[in-house]
mmCIF file of C-alpha atoms (C1' of nucleotides) in Angstrom:
data_model
loop_
_atom_site.group_PDB
_atom_site.id
_atom_site.type_symbol
_atom_site.label_atom_id
_atom_site.label_comp_id
_atom_site.label_asym_id
_atom_site.label_seq_id
_atom_site.Cartn_x
_atom_site.Cartn_y
_atom_site.Cartn_z
ATOM 1 C CA MET A 1013 -136.538 -41.508 157.024
ATOM 2 C CA ALA A 1014 -135.992 -39.254 160.101
ATOM 3 C CA GLY A 1015 -138.808 -37.168 161.820
ATOM 4 C CA HIS A 1016 -137.979 -33.674 160.326
ATOM 5 C CA GLU A 1017 -137.720 -35.193 156.970
ATOM 6 C CA LEU A 1018 -141.204 -36.675 157.283
ATOM 7 C CA ASP A 1019 -142.339 -33.315 158.498
ATOM 8 C CA ARG A 1020 -141.056 -31.483 155.379
ATOM 9 C CA ALA A 1021 -142.150 -34.269 152.964
ATOM 10 C CA PHE A 1022 -145.689 -34.503 154.259
ATOM 11 C CA ALA A 1023 -145.981 -30.538 154.531
ATOM 12 C CA ALA A 1024 -144.725 -30.363 150.916
ATOM 13 C CA LEU A 1025 -147.444 -32.539 149.648
ATOM 14 C CA ALA A 1026 -150.161 -30.799 151.837
ATOM 15 C CA ASP A 1027 -150.500 -28.145 149.084
ATOM 16 C CA GLY A 1028 -152.525 -28.941 145.921
ATOM 17 C CA THR A 1029 -150.176 -26.646 143.520
ATOM 18 C CA ARG A 1030 -147.237 -28.795 144.885
ATOM 19 C CA ARG A 1031 -148.988 -32.000 144.331
ATOM 20 C CA ASP A 1032 -149.926 -30.960 140.748
ATOM 21 C CA ILE A 1033 -146.231 -30.233 140.189
ATOM 22 C CA VAL A 1034 -145.490 -33.552 141.379
ATOM 23 C CA SER A 1035 -147.911 -35.123 138.970
ATOM 24 C CA ARG A 1036 -146.544 -32.962 136.068
ATOM 25 C CA LEU A 1037 -143.094 -34.262 136.757
ATOM 26 C CA THR A 1038 -144.133 -37.937 136.483
ATOM 27 C CA LEU A 1039 -144.294 -37.157 132.764
ATOM 28 C CA GLY A 1040 -140.610 -36.117 132.596
ATOM 29 C CA ASP A 1041 -138.404 -33.382 133.928
ATOM 30 C CA ALA A 1042 -139.325 -29.964 133.342
ATOM 31 C CA THR A 1043 -137.875 -26.335 133.801
ATOM 32 C CA VAL A 1044 -139.214 -23.876 136.346
ATOM 33 C CA GLY A 1045 -140.849 -21.852 133.641
ATOM 34 C CA GLU A 1046 -142.424 -24.965 132.222
ATOM 35 C CA LEU A 1047 -143.857 -25.851 135.502
ATOM 36 C CA ALA A 1048 -145.209 -22.323 136.197
ATOM 37 C CA ALA A 1049 -146.842 -22.135 132.822
ATOM 38 C CA PRO A 1050 -150.256 -23.539 133.776
ATOM 39 C CA TYR A 1051 -150.940 -21.192 136.756
ATOM 40 C CA ASP A 1052 -151.729 -17.763 137.006
ATOM 41 C CA VAL A 1053 -149.647 -17.068 139.997
ATOM 42 C CA SER A 1054 -146.178 -15.365 139.615
ATOM 43 C CA LEU A 1055 -143.184 -17.341 138.541
ATOM 44 C CA GLN A 1056 -141.718 -16.503 142.011
ATOM 45 C CA ALA A 1057 -144.367 -18.276 143.919
ATOM 46 C CA ILE A 1058 -143.713 -21.450 141.751
ATOM 47 C CA SER A 1059 -140.001 -20.941 142.212
ATOM 48 C CA LYS A 1060 -140.806 -21.218 145.998
ATOM 49 C CA HIS A 1061 -142.836 -24.185 145.772
ATOM 50 C CA ILE A 1062 -140.227 -26.040 143.998
ATOM 51 C CA ARG A 1063 -137.752 -24.944 146.634
ATOM 52 C CA VAL A 1064 -140.127 -26.402 149.195
ATOM 53 C CA LEU A 1065 -140.225 -29.960 147.311
ATOM 54 C CA GLU A 1066 -136.310 -29.713 146.972
ATOM 55 C CA VAL A 1067 -135.586 -29.176 150.724
ATOM 56 C CA ALA A 1068 -138.210 -32.006 151.311
ATOM 57 C CA GLY A 1069 -136.057 -34.122 149.101
ATOM 58 C CA LEU A 1070 -138.901 -34.912 146.794
ATOM 59 C CA VAL A 1071 -137.338 -33.332 143.640
ATOM 60 C CA SER A 1072 -133.824 -32.544 142.747
ATOM 61 C CA VAL A 1073 -132.702 -29.371 140.650
ATOM 62 C CA THR A 1074 -129.887 -29.122 138.454
ATOM 63 C CA ALA A 1075 -128.643 -26.099 136.823
ATOM 64 C CA ASP A 1076 -128.536 -25.939 132.950
ATOM 65 C CA ALA A 1077 -127.331 -22.761 131.796
ATOM 66 C CA GLN A 1078 -129.798 -20.199 133.268
ATOM 67 C CA ARG A 1079 -132.431 -22.735 133.246
ATOM 68 C CA ARG A 1080 -133.102 -25.269 136.041
ATOM 69 C CA ARG A 1081 -134.005 -28.763 135.466
ATOM 70 C CA VAL A 1082 -136.467 -30.220 137.952
ATOM 71 C CA HIS A 1083 -136.459 -33.937 138.480
ATOM 72 C CA LEU A 1084 -138.997 -35.956 140.424
ATOM 73 C CA GLU A 1085 -137.339 -38.261 143.168
ATOM 74 C CA ALA A 1086 -139.467 -41.314 143.295
ATOM 75 C CA ALA A 1087 -137.463 -42.680 146.047
ATOM 76 C CA ALA A 1088 -138.567 -40.224 148.737
ATOM 77 C CA LEU A 1089 -142.095 -40.792 147.759
ATOM 78 C CA ALA A 1090 -141.363 -44.553 148.571
ATOM 79 C CA GLY A 1091 -140.346 -43.463 151.925
ATOM 80 C CA LEU A 1092 -143.395 -41.747 152.602
ATOM 81 C CA VAL A 1093 -145.378 -44.901 151.602
ATOM 82 C CA ARG A 1094 -143.373 -46.984 153.933
ATOM 83 C CA TRP A 1095 -144.206 -44.821 156.942
ATOM 84 C CA ILE A 1096 -148.002 -44.918 156.096
ATOM 85 C CA GLU A 1097 -148.228 -48.440 155.287
ATOM 86 C CA ARG A 1098 -146.252 -49.444 158.509
ATOM 87 C CA HIS A 1099 -149.078 -47.928 160.507
ATOM 88 C CA GLN A 1100 -151.960 -48.712 158.419
ATOM 89 C CA ARG A 1101 -150.944 -52.408 158.527
ATOM 90 C CA ALA A 1102 -150.444 -52.296 162.323
ATOM 91 C CA ALA A 1103 -153.867 -50.939 162.779
ATOM 92 C CA GLU A 1104 -155.378 -53.465 160.419
ATOM 93 C CA ALA A 1105 -153.657 -56.325 162.054
ATOM 94 C CA ARG A 1106 -154.881 -54.974 165.593
ATOM 95 C CA LEU A 1107 -158.439 -54.935 164.097
ATOM 96 C CA SER A 1108 -158.348 -58.432 162.689
ATOM 97 C CA LEU A 1109 -157.051 -59.770 165.777
ATOM 98 C CA LEU A 1110 -159.939 -58.104 167.927
ATOM 99 C CA GLU A 1111 -162.315 -59.383 165.472
ATOM 100 C CA ALA A 1112 -160.791 -62.874 165.919
ATOM 101 C CA VAL A 1113 -161.086 -62.536 169.872
ATOM 102 C CA LEU A 1114 -164.698 -61.306 169.547
ATOM 103 C CA ALA A 1115 -165.451 -64.248 167.132
ATOM 104 C CA ASP A 1116 -163.915 -66.869 169.758
ATOM 105 C CA LEU A 1117 -166.025 -65.375 172.466
ATOM 106 C CA ASP A 1118 -168.866 -65.637 170.309
ATOM 107 C CA SER A 1119 -168.399 -69.212 169.382
ATOM 108 C CA PRO A 1120 -165.986 -71.069 171.583
ATOM 109 C CA THR A 1121 -164.311 -73.989 169.832
ATOM 110 C CA SER A 1122 -163.368 -75.876 172.845
ATOM 111 C CA PRO A 1123 -166.051 -75.835 175.343
ATOM 112 C CA ASN A 1124 -164.057 -76.637 178.443
ATOM 113 C CA THR A 1125 -161.870 -73.301 177.708
ATOM 114 C CA THR A 1126 -164.941 -71.326 178.124
ATOM 115 C CA PRO A 1127 -164.660 -69.548 181.460
ATOM 116 C CA THR A 1128 -167.404 -68.529 183.711
ATOM 117 C CA LYS A 1129 -167.855 -65.143 182.115
ATOM 118 C CA GLY A 1130 -168.143 -66.765 178.780
ATOM 119 C CA LYS A 1131 -171.836 -66.228 177.574
ATOM 120 C CA THR A 1132 -173.707 -66.204 174.271
ATOM 121 C CA SER A 1133 -175.343 -63.078 173.888
ATOM 122 C CA MET B 460 -160.037 -38.645 147.736
ATOM 123 C CA ALA B 461 -160.576 -35.027 146.860
ATOM 124 C CA GLY B 462 -158.046 -32.196 146.706
ATOM 125 C CA HIS B 463 -158.917 -30.538 150.042
ATOM 126 C CA GLU B 464 -158.989 -33.872 151.783
ATOM 127 C CA LEU B 465 -155.551 -34.591 150.472
ATOM 128 C CA ASP B 466 -154.456 -31.127 151.880
ATOM 129 C CA ARG B 467 -155.874 -31.839 155.201
ATOM 130 C CA ALA B 468 -154.382 -35.364 155.522
ATOM 131 C CA PHE B 469 -151.049 -34.673 154.365
ATOM 132 C CA ALA B 470 -150.908 -31.423 156.664
ATOM 133 C CA ALA B 471 -152.117 -33.420 159.592
ATOM 134 C CA LEU B 472 -149.086 -35.932 159.160
ATOM 135 C CA ALA B 473 -146.886 -33.152 158.648
ATOM 136 C CA ASP B 474 -146.451 -32.693 162.434
ATOM 137 C CA GLY B 475 -144.234 -35.193 164.530
ATOM 138 C CA THR B 476 -146.616 -34.987 167.648
ATOM 139 C CA ARG B 477 -149.527 -35.941 165.342
ATOM 140 C CA ARG B 478 -147.626 -38.770 163.782
ATOM 141 C CA ASP B 479 -146.794 -39.976 167.325
ATOM 142 C CA ILE B 480 -150.423 -40.031 168.114
ATOM 143 C CA VAL B 481 -151.244 -41.920 164.963
ATOM 144 C CA SER B 482 -148.540 -44.368 165.986
ATOM 145 C CA ARG B 483 -149.912 -44.828 169.558
ATOM 146 C CA LEU B 484 -153.420 -45.459 168.211
ATOM 147 C CA THR B 485 -152.022 -48.396 166.188
ATOM 148 C CA LEU B 486 -151.782 -50.051 169.549
ATOM 149 C CA GLY B 487 -155.557 -49.422 170.224
ATOM 150 C CA ASP B 488 -158.005 -46.710 171.021
ATOM 151 C CA ALA B 489 -157.038 -44.137 173.620
ATOM 152 C CA THR B 490 -158.747 -41.237 175.263
ATOM 153 C CA VAL B 491 -157.539 -37.644 174.981
ATOM 154 C CA GLY B 492 -155.781 -37.800 178.416
ATOM 155 C CA GLU B 493 -154.119 -41.070 177.563
ATOM 156 C CA LEU B 494 -152.775 -39.549 174.502
ATOM 157 C CA ALA B 495 -151.578 -36.409 176.088
ATOM 158 C CA ALA B 496 -149.806 -37.968 179.045
ATOM 159 C CA PRO B 497 -146.534 -38.576 177.300
ATOM 160 C CA TYR B 498 -146.146 -35.151 176.457
ATOM 161 C CA ASP B 499 -145.320 -32.069 178.516
ATOM 162 C CA VAL B 500 -147.505 -29.707 176.342
ATOM 163 C CA SER B 501 -150.973 -28.710 177.772
ATOM 164 C CA LEU B 502 -153.954 -30.979 177.282
ATOM 165 C CA GLN B 503 -155.519 -28.248 175.269
ATOM 166 C CA ALA B 504 -152.655 -28.500 172.581
ATOM 167 C CA ILE B 505 -153.237 -32.286 172.366
ATOM 168 C CA SER B 506 -156.844 -31.698 172.130
ATOM 169 C CA LYS B 507 -156.306 -29.358 169.179
ATOM 170 C CA HIS B 508 -153.976 -31.968 167.418
ATOM 171 C CA ILE B 509 -156.609 -34.565 167.701
ATOM 172 C CA ARG B 510 -159.131 -32.268 166.255
ATOM 173 C CA VAL B 511 -156.747 -31.644 163.372
ATOM 174 C CA LEU B 512 -156.446 -35.538 162.711
ATOM 175 C CA GLU B 513 -160.337 -35.685 162.930
ATOM 176 C CA VAL B 514 -161.179 -33.159 160.400
ATOM 177 C CA ALA B 515 -158.617 -34.767 158.103
ATOM 178 C CA GLY B 516 -160.401 -38.052 158.600
ATOM 179 C CA LEU B 517 -157.476 -39.856 160.038
ATOM 180 C CA VAL B 518 -159.303 -40.546 163.401
ATOM 181 C CA SER B 519 -162.792 -40.634 164.776
ATOM 182 C CA VAL B 520 -163.759 -39.612 168.034
ATOM 183 C CA THR B 521 -166.806 -41.118 169.961
ATOM 184 C CA ALA B 522 -168.291 -39.610 173.304
ATOM 185 C CA ASP B 523 -167.875 -41.951 176.119
ATOM 186 C CA ALA B 524 -169.350 -39.949 179.194
ATOM 187 C CA GLN B 525 -167.103 -37.190 179.833
ATOM 188 C CA ARG B 526 -164.310 -39.012 178.172
ATOM 189 C CA ARG B 527 -163.685 -39.250 174.389
ATOM 190 C CA ARG B 528 -162.385 -42.355 172.624
ATOM 191 C CA VAL B 529 -159.910 -41.762 169.796
ATOM 192 C CA HIS B 530 -160.045 -44.342 167.038
ATOM 193 C CA LEU B 531 -157.459 -44.734 164.029
ATOM 194 C CA GLU B 532 -159.092 -44.766 160.763
ATOM 195 C CA ALA B 533 -156.838 -46.937 158.835
ATOM 196 C CA ALA B 534 -158.922 -46.359 155.593
ATOM 197 C CA ALA B 535 -157.856 -42.966 155.380
ATOM 198 C CA LEU B 536 -154.083 -43.777 155.302
ATOM 199 C CA ALA B 537 -154.980 -46.133 152.646
ATOM 200 C CA GLY B 538 -156.005 -43.222 150.619
ATOM 201 C CA LEU B 539 -152.873 -41.361 151.069
ATOM 202 C CA VAL B 540 -150.873 -44.597 149.930
ATOM 203 C CA ARG B 541 -153.057 -44.672 146.858
ATOM 204 C CA TRP B 542 -152.194 -41.008 145.746
ATOM 205 C CA ILE B 543 -148.318 -41.383 146.571
ATOM 206 C CA GLU B 544 -147.981 -44.737 145.028
ATOM 207 C CA ARG B 545 -149.632 -43.707 141.792
ATOM 208 C CA HIS B 546 -147.236 -40.900 141.188
ATOM 209 C CA GLN B 547 -144.175 -42.953 142.563
ATOM 210 C CA ARG B 548 -145.082 -45.730 140.029
ATOM 211 C CA ALA B 549 -145.626 -43.544 137.258
ATOM 212 C CA ALA B 550 -142.134 -41.910 137.771
ATOM 213 C CA GLU B 551 -140.482 -44.965 138.074
ATOM 214 C CA ALA B 552 -142.164 -46.433 134.882
ATOM 215 C CA ARG B 553 -141.096 -43.571 132.876
ATOM 216 C CA LEU B 554 -137.629 -43.871 134.208
ATOM 217 C CA SER B 555 -137.220 -47.568 133.112
ATOM 218 C CA LEU B 556 -138.701 -46.738 129.725
ATOM 219 C CA LEU B 557 -136.170 -44.097 129.548
ATOM 220 C CA GLU B 558 -133.370 -46.525 130.439
ATOM 221 C CA ALA B 559 -134.602 -49.044 127.977
ATOM 222 C CA VAL B 560 -134.504 -46.472 125.140
ATOM 223 C CA LEU B 561 -130.970 -45.478 126.132
ATOM 224 C CA ALA B 562 -129.921 -49.015 126.251
ATOM 225 C CA ASP B 563 -131.389 -49.511 122.887
ATOM 226 C CA LEU B 564 -129.457 -46.585 121.526
ATOM 227 C CA ASP B 565 -126.346 -47.714 123.020
ATOM 228 C CA SER B 566 -126.806 -51.340 121.617
ATOM 229 C CA PRO B 567 -129.167 -51.804 119.026
ATOM 230 C CA THR B 568 -129.787 -55.451 119.105
ATOM 231 C CA SER B 569 -131.556 -56.062 115.987
ATOM 232 C CA PRO B 570 -130.980 -52.990 113.848
ATOM 233 C CA ASN B 571 -133.258 -53.879 111.125
ATOM 234 C CA THR B 572 -136.417 -54.754 113.263
ATOM 235 C CA THR B 573 -136.471 -51.396 115.144
ATOM 236 C CA PRO B 574 -139.005 -49.178 113.342
ATOM 237 C CA THR B 575 -138.957 -45.314 113.741
ATOM 238 C CA LYS B 576 -141.695 -45.320 116.419
ATOM 239 C CA GLY B 577 -140.345 -48.752 117.783
ATOM 240 C CA LYS B 578 -142.790 -51.014 119.429
ATOM 241 C CA THR B 579 -141.427 -54.364 120.189
ATOM 242 C CA SER B 580 -144.653 -55.911 121.906
ATOM 243 C "C1'" DG C 214 -120.952 -5.345 125.274
ATOM 244 C "C1'" DT C 215 -125.373 -4.646 125.215
ATOM 245 C "C1'" DT C 216 -129.771 -6.827 125.249
ATOM 246 C "C1'" DG C 217 -133.149 -10.442 126.307
ATOM 247 C "C1'" DT C 218 -134.416 -14.679 129.066
ATOM 248 C "C1'" DT C 219 -134.641 -17.349 133.066
ATOM 249 C "C1'" DT C 220 -134.821 -17.505 137.813
ATOM 250 C "C1'" DT C 221 -133.699 -16.360 142.305
ATOM 251 C "C1'" DC C 222 -133.252 -12.950 146.313
ATOM 252 C "C1'" DA C 223 -135.349 -9.486 149.502
ATOM 253 C "C1'" DA C 224 -138.947 -7.471 151.854
ATOM 254 C "C1'" DC C 225 -143.535 -7.197 152.647
ATOM 255 C "C1'" DC C 226 -148.703 -8.768 153.605
ATOM 256 C "C1'" DG C 227 -152.821 -11.261 155.292
ATOM 257 C "C1'" DA C 228 -153.948 -15.981 156.872
ATOM 258 C "C1'" DT C 229 -152.930 -20.041 159.273
ATOM 259 C "C1'" DT C 230 -150.432 -22.758 162.706
ATOM 260 C "C1'" DG C 231 -148.991 -24.564 167.297
ATOM 261 C "C1'" DG C 232 -148.702 -23.274 171.439
ATOM 262 C "C1'" DT C 233 -150.297 -20.662 176.040
ATOM 263 C "C1'" DT C 234 -153.757 -19.418 179.992
ATOM 264 C "C1'" DG C 235 -158.405 -18.927 181.795
ATOM 265 C "C1'" DA C 236 -163.142 -20.114 182.032
ATOM 266 C "C1'" DC C 237 -166.723 -23.524 181.535
ATOM 267 C "C1'" DA C 238 -169.507 -27.596 180.290
ATOM 268 C "C1'" DA C 239 -170.455 -32.312 181.272
ATOM 269 C "C1'" DG C 240 -170.697 -36.417 184.050
ATOM 270 C "C1'" DG C 241 -169.230 -39.851 187.724
ATOM 271 C "C1'" DG C 242 -167.963 -40.944 192.745
ATOM 272 C "C1'" DG C 243 -167.596 -39.690 197.396
ATOM 273 C "C1'" DC D 1349 -175.647 -32.914 196.706
ATOM 274 C "C1'" DC D 1350 -171.142 -31.397 195.968
ATOM 275 C "C1'" DC D 1351 -166.627 -31.645 193.993
ATOM 276 C "C1'" DC D 1352 -163.497 -33.552 190.969
ATOM 277 C "C1'" DT D 1353 -162.098 -35.576 186.534
ATOM 278 C "C1'" DT D 1354 -162.241 -34.818 181.682
ATOM 279 C "C1'" DG D 1355 -162.160 -32.224 177.867
ATOM 280 C "C1'" DT D 1356 -163.395 -28.135 174.799
ATOM 281 C "C1'" DC D 1357 -164.209 -23.131 173.900
ATOM 282 C "C1'" DA D 1358 -162.129 -18.471 173.397
ATOM 283 C "C1'" DA D 1359 -158.813 -15.251 173.380
ATOM 284 C "C1'" DC D 1360 -154.329 -14.331 172.485
ATOM 285 C "C1'" DC D 1361 -149.192 -14.600 170.676
ATOM 286 C "C1'" DA D 1362 -145.074 -15.596 167.984
ATOM 287 C "C1'" DA D 1363 -143.883 -18.119 163.899
ATOM 288 C "C1'" DT D 1364 -144.632 -20.000 159.434
ATOM 289 C "C1'" DC D 1365 -146.743 -19.994 154.923
ATOM 290 C "C1'" DG D 1366 -148.330 -18.678 150.357
ATOM 291 C "C1'" DG D 1367 -148.765 -14.849 147.774
ATOM 292 C "C1'" DT D 1368 -147.258 -10.279 145.858
ATOM 293 C "C1'" DT D 1369 -143.639 -6.738 143.833
ATOM 294 C "C1'" DG D 1370 -139.042 -4.836 142.862
ATOM 295 C "C1'" DA D 1371 -134.329 -5.773 141.860
ATOM 296 C "C1'" DA D 1372 -130.698 -8.394 140.524
ATOM 297 C "C1'" DA D 1373 -127.888 -12.433 139.099
ATOM 298 C "C1'" DA D 1374 -126.605 -15.734 135.349
ATOM 299 C "C1'" DC D 1375 -125.983 -16.642 131.047
ATOM 300 C "C1'" DA D 1376 -127.232 -16.914 125.684
ATOM 301 C "C1'" DA D 1377 -127.406 -14.563 121.730
ATOM 302 C "C1'" DC D 1378 -126.873 -10.927 118.897
#
DNA sequence: GTTGTTTTCAACCGATTGGTTGACAAGGGG
DNA sequence: CCCCTTGTCAACCAATCGGTTGAAAACAAC
């Protein structure tokens, strides 16, 4: 997933209304009107939100007469998870490595390998 | 994770420079100046980015003399993964259910054993 | 073919964003 | 003690964002 794609996808999910729409779409495809119904904002505002989600690749929209069917693209969500988890795991791995080093300093298993600075606190 | 927290976290990651900073921090804590070094923007701009990440809960900043140590909070990334995966899995589950229904309609394996509201398990 | 439904387009508005520069606060090192 | 490094605060600017209203496009239905 390229940088500007991540930009758009994260930005798309940085809005509660759009996350609501994503939640709604996990129950099945819907038209723009159906998606707009729960909100008291204008239909045009929801239409804009859907366009943002579409440009971000999070939903696809297919024409069905004068209606538009909006479909959640779960694969794009998977791309986001990949990015986040890569960094989350890297940070956790580094942390556990640090803890291991600290533990080793605290209780040196092989006494001879303890350099002069090795001190029990 | 509450709505406005998700707002801030997703928005924080919707910027390439801030994602870069998160990547850098997986290698270990860093000062503001160290984080700013690779970029040709002003130090103040990077300082603002770090503040955005901090407000979003993605990093923590501790004072160390006149320097500030910036630390990646992997737990916050985990919160984002939870939100995304919940919806991703819901959508995929619905999709595979739909596929199963369609396959069943296409080739009804045991015509008599399929009740109207059909539950095989 | 006129009417009604669904949705987008276009222009506008106030708030927020990412960037700048200038000033200054907080400390460490000569 | 003086100054130099590190970083934030404050004000400003152009661009983007989420919302509005009004108009029009696309199509079904009568």
